[in-house]
CSV table of C-alpha atoms in Angstrom, one decimal:
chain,number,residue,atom,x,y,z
A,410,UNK,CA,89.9,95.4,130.4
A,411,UNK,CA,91.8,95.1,127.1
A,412,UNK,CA,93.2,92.1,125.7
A,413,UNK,CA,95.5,94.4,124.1
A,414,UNK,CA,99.0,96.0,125.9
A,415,UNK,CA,98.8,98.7,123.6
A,416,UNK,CA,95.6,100.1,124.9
A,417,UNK,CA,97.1,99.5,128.7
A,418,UNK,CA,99.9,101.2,128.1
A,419,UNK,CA,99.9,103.3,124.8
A,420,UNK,CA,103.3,105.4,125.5
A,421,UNK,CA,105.5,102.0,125.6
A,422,UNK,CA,107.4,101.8,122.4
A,423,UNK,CA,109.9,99.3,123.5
A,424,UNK,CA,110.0,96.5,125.2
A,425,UNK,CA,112.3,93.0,125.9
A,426,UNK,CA,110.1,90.2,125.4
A,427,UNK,CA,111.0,86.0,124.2
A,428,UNK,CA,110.1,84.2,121.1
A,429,UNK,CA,108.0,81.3,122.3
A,430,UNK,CA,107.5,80.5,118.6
A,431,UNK,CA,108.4,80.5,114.9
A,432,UNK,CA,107.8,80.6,111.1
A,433,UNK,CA,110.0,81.0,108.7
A,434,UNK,CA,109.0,84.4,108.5
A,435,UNK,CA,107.3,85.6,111.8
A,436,UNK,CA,107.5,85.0,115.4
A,437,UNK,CA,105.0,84.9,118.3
A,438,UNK,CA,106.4,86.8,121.6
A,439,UNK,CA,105.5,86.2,125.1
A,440,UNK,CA,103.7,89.8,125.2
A,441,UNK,CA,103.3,92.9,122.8
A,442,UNK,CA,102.9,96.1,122.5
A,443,UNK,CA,102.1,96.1,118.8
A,444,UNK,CA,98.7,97.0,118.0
A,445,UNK,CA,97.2,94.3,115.5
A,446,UNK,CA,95.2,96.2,113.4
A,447,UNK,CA,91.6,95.9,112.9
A,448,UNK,CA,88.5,98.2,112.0
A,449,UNK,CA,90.0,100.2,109.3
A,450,UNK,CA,93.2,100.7,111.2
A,451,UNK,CA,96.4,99.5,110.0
A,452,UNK,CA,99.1,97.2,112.3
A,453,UNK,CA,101.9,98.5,113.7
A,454,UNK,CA,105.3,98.8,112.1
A,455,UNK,CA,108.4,98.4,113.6
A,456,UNK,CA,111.9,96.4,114.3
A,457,UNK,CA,113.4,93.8,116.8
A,458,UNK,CA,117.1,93.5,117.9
A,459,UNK,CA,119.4,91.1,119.5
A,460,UNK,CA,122.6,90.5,119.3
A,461,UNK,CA,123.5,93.2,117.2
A,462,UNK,CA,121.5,92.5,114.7
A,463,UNK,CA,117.8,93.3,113.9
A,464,UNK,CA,114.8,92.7,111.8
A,465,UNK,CA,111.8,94.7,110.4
A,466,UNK,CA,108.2,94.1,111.7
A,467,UNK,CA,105.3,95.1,108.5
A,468,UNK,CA,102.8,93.7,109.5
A,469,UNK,CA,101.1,91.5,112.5
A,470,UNK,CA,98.6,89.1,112.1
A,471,UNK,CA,96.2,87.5,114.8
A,472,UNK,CA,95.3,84.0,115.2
A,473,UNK,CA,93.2,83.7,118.4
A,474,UNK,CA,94.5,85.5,120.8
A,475,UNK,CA,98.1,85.1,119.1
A,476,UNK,CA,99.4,88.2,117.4
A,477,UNK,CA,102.1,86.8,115.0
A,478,UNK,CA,104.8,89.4,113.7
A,479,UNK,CA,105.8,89.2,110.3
A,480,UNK,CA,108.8,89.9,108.6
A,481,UNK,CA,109.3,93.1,106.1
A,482,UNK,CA,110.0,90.7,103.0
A,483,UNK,CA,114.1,91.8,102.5
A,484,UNK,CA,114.3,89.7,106.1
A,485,UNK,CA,112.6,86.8,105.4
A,486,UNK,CA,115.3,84.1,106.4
A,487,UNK,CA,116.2,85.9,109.4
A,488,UNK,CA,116.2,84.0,112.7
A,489,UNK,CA,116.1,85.8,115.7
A,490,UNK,CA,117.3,85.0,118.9
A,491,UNK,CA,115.3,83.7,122.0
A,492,UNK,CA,115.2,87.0,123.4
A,493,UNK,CA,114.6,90.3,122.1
A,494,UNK,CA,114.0,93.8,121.8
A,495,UNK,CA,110.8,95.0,120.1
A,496,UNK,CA,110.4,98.6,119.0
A,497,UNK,CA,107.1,100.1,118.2
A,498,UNK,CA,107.6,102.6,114.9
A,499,UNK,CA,106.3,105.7,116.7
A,500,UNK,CA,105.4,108.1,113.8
A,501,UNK,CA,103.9,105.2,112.1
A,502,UNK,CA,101.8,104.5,115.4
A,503,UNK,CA,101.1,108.3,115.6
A,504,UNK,CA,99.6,109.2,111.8
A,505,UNK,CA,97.5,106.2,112.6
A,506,UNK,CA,96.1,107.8,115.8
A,507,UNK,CA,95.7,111.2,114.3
A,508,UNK,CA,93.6,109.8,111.5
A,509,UNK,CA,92.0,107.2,113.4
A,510,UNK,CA,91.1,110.4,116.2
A,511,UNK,CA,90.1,112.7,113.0
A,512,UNK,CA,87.7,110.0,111.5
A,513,UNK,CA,86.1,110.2,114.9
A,514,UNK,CA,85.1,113.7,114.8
A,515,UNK,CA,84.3,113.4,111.6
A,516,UNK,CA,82.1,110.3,112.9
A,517,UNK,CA,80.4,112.6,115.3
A,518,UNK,CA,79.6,115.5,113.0
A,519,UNK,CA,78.3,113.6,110.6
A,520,UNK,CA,76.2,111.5,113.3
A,521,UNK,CA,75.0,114.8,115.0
A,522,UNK,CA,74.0,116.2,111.8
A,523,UNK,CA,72.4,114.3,109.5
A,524,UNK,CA,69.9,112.1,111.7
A,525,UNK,CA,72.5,109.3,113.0
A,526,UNK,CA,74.0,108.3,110.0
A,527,UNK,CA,75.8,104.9,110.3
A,528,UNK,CA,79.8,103.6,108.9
A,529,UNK,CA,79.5,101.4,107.0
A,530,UNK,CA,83.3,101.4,106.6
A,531,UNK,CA,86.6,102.8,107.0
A,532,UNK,CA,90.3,102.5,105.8
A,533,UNK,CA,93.4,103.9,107.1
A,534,UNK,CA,96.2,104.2,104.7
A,535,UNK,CA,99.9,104.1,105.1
A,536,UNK,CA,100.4,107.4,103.3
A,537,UNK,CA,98.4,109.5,105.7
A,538,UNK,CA,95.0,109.5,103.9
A,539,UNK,CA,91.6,107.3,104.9
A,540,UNK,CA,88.3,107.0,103.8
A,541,UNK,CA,85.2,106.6,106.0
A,542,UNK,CA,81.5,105.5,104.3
A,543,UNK,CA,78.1,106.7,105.7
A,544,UNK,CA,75.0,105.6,104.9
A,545,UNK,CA,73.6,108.3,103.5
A,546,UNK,CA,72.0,108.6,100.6
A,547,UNK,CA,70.1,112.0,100.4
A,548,UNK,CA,72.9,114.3,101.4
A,549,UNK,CA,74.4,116.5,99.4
A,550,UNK,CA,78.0,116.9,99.2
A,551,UNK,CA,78.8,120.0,99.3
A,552,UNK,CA,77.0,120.3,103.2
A,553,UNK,CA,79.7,117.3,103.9
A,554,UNK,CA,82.2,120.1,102.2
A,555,UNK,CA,81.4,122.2,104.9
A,556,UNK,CA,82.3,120.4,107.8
A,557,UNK,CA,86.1,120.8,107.1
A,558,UNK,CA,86.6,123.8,109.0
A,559,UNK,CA,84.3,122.5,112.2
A,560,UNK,CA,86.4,119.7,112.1
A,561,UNK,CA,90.1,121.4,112.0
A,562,UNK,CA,88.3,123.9,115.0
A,563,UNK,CA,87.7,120.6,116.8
A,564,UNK,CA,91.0,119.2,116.2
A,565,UNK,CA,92.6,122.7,117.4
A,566,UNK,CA,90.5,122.7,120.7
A,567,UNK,CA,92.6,119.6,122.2
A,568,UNK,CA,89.3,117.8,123.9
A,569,UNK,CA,90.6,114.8,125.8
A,570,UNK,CA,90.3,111.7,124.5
A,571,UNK,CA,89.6,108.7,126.7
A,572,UNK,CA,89.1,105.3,126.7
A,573,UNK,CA,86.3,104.1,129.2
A,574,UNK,CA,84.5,100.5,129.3
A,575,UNK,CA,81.2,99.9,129.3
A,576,UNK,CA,79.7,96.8,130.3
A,577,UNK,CA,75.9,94.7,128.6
A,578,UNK,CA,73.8,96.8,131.2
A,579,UNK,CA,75.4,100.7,130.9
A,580,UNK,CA,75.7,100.0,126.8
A,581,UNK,CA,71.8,99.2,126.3
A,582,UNK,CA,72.0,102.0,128.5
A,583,UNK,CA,73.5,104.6,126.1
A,584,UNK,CA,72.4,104.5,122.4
A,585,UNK,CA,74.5,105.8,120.1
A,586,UNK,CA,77.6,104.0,120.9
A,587,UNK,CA,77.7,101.5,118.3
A,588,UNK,CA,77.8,103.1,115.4
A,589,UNK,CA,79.1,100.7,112.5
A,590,UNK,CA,76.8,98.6,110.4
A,591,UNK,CA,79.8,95.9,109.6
A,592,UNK,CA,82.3,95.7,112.4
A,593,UNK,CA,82.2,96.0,116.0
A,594,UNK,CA,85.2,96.0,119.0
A,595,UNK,CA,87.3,93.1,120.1
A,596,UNK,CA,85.4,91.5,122.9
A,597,UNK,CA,87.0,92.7,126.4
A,598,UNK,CA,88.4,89.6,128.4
A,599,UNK,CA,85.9,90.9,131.5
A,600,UNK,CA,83.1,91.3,128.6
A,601,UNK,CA,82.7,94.8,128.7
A,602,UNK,CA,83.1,96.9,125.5
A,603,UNK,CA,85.7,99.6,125.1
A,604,UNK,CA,84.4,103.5,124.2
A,605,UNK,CA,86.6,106.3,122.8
A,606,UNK,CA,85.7,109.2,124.3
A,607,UNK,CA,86.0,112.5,123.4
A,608,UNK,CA,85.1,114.8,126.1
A,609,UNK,CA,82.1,117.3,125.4
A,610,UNK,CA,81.9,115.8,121.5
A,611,UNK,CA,81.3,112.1,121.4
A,612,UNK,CA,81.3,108.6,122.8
A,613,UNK,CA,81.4,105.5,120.3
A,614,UNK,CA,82.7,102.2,120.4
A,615,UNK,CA,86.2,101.1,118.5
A,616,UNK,CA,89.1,99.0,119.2
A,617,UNK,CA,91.5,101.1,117.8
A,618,UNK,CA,94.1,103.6,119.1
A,619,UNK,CA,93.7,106.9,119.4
A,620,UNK,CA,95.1,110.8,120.3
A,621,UNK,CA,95.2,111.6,123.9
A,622,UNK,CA,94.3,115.1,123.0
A,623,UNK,CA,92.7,115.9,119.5
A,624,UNK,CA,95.4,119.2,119.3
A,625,UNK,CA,98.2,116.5,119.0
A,626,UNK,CA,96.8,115.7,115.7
A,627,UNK,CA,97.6,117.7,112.4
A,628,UNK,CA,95.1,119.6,110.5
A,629,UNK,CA,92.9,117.4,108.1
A,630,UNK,CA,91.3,118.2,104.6
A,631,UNK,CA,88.4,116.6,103.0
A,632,UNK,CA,89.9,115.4,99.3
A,633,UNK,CA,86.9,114.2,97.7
A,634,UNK,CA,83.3,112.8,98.5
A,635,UNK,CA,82.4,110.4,96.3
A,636,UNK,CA,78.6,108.5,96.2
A,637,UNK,CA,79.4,104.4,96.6
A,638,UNK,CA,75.9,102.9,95.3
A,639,UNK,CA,72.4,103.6,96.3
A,640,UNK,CA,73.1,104.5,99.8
A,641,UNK,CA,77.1,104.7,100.7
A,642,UNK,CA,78.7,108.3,100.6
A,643,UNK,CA,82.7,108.2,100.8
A,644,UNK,CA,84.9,110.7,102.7
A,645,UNK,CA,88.3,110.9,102.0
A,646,UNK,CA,90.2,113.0,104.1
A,647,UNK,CA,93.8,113.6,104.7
A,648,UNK,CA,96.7,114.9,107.4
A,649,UNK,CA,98.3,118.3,105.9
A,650,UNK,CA,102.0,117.6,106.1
């Protein structure tokens, strides 16, 4: 299963936890629920407590299997105590899942479409925009235009969205899955490799986190399609607030 507690539990925003290390500005905790970041996707946000007083979280980074939470830079100097209180910033953690769900129906359009075109990459922003890059250099972009209102229809439908693992055997099993030419999952501590699905639409693999349903996600619009070199066509999209 996941290395991450995030995945495990995804509805646990706070949690009491030790420091079992520190840096003048970061600290490693004996478990979190902070997801790391990775693929495209942004890390957490969010703030610890103790005794009274409290700190903000902007970003974690991971050093093996050590996630290492980082100060916002106005707290720098701050030392917390040996126990604390970690809370997860839950609209942060939620635009994140709506774009990271809405890039994978977007994924699976574009896939379906136009003959099983690959990422090859993907940003999340913190201002509620991303970009995803195909390979796909004969397309024209006015056909990728068109896939706005699909995509909103998708997002209204609420298709649940699952998490399943697949281990070496079912994966060769299933092409289709892996669908990035540059990065793939975290590795699974029992080796298997985790797939967001979304039920009657798409299976693929990612790391990330994600929408239960895709109806708790707002509507998205495609901003602008831009080509990236010979072969790479951008699609920016964004949440309408």
């Amino acid at each position: 299963m996941s290395p991450y507690l995030c995945h495990i539990e995804p509805e646990r925003f706070e949690f009491e936890a030790d420091v079992i290390a520190r840096r003048p500005n970061a600290v490693l905790l004996d478990k979190s629920y902070f997801y790391p970041g990775g693929g495209g996707q942004l890390a957490d946000r969010g703030t610890l407590h103790w005794n009274g007083s409290q700190l903000r979280i902007d970003r974690i980074e991971m050093e093996g299997r050590n996630a290492w939470h980082y100060f916002d830079e106005a707290d720098i100097g701050k030392v917390p105590g040996d126990k604390v209180i970690a809370s997860v910033d839950q609209d942060f953690r939620s635009m994140m899942c709506q774009l990271h769900t809405g890039l994978h129906i977007l994924n699976a359009l574009v896939y379906q479409r136009f003959e099983g075109s690959l990422v090859t990459g993907v940003q999340m922003a913190a201002d509620g925009t991303a970009r995803i890059d195909f390979d796909l250099p004969t397309v024209d972009n006015n056909e990728l235009r068109k896939l706005e209102p699909e995509l909103n229809s998708l997002i209204s439908e609420g298709l649940q969205v699952n998490a399943v693992y697949l281990d070496s055997a079912a994966l060769a099993r299933e092409p289709g899955v892996l669908r990035s030419r540059s990065v793939a999952p975290p590795a699974q501590d029992d080796g298997t490799t985790r797939i967001i699905e979304i039920v009657g639409l798409d299976r693929q693999a990612c790391g990330g986190t994600h929408l239960s349903k895709t109806s708790q996600s707002a509507p998205l619009r495609i901003m602008k399609i831009e080509n990236k070199g010979q072969h790479n066509r951008r699609i920016r999209i964004g949440l309408v607030k």
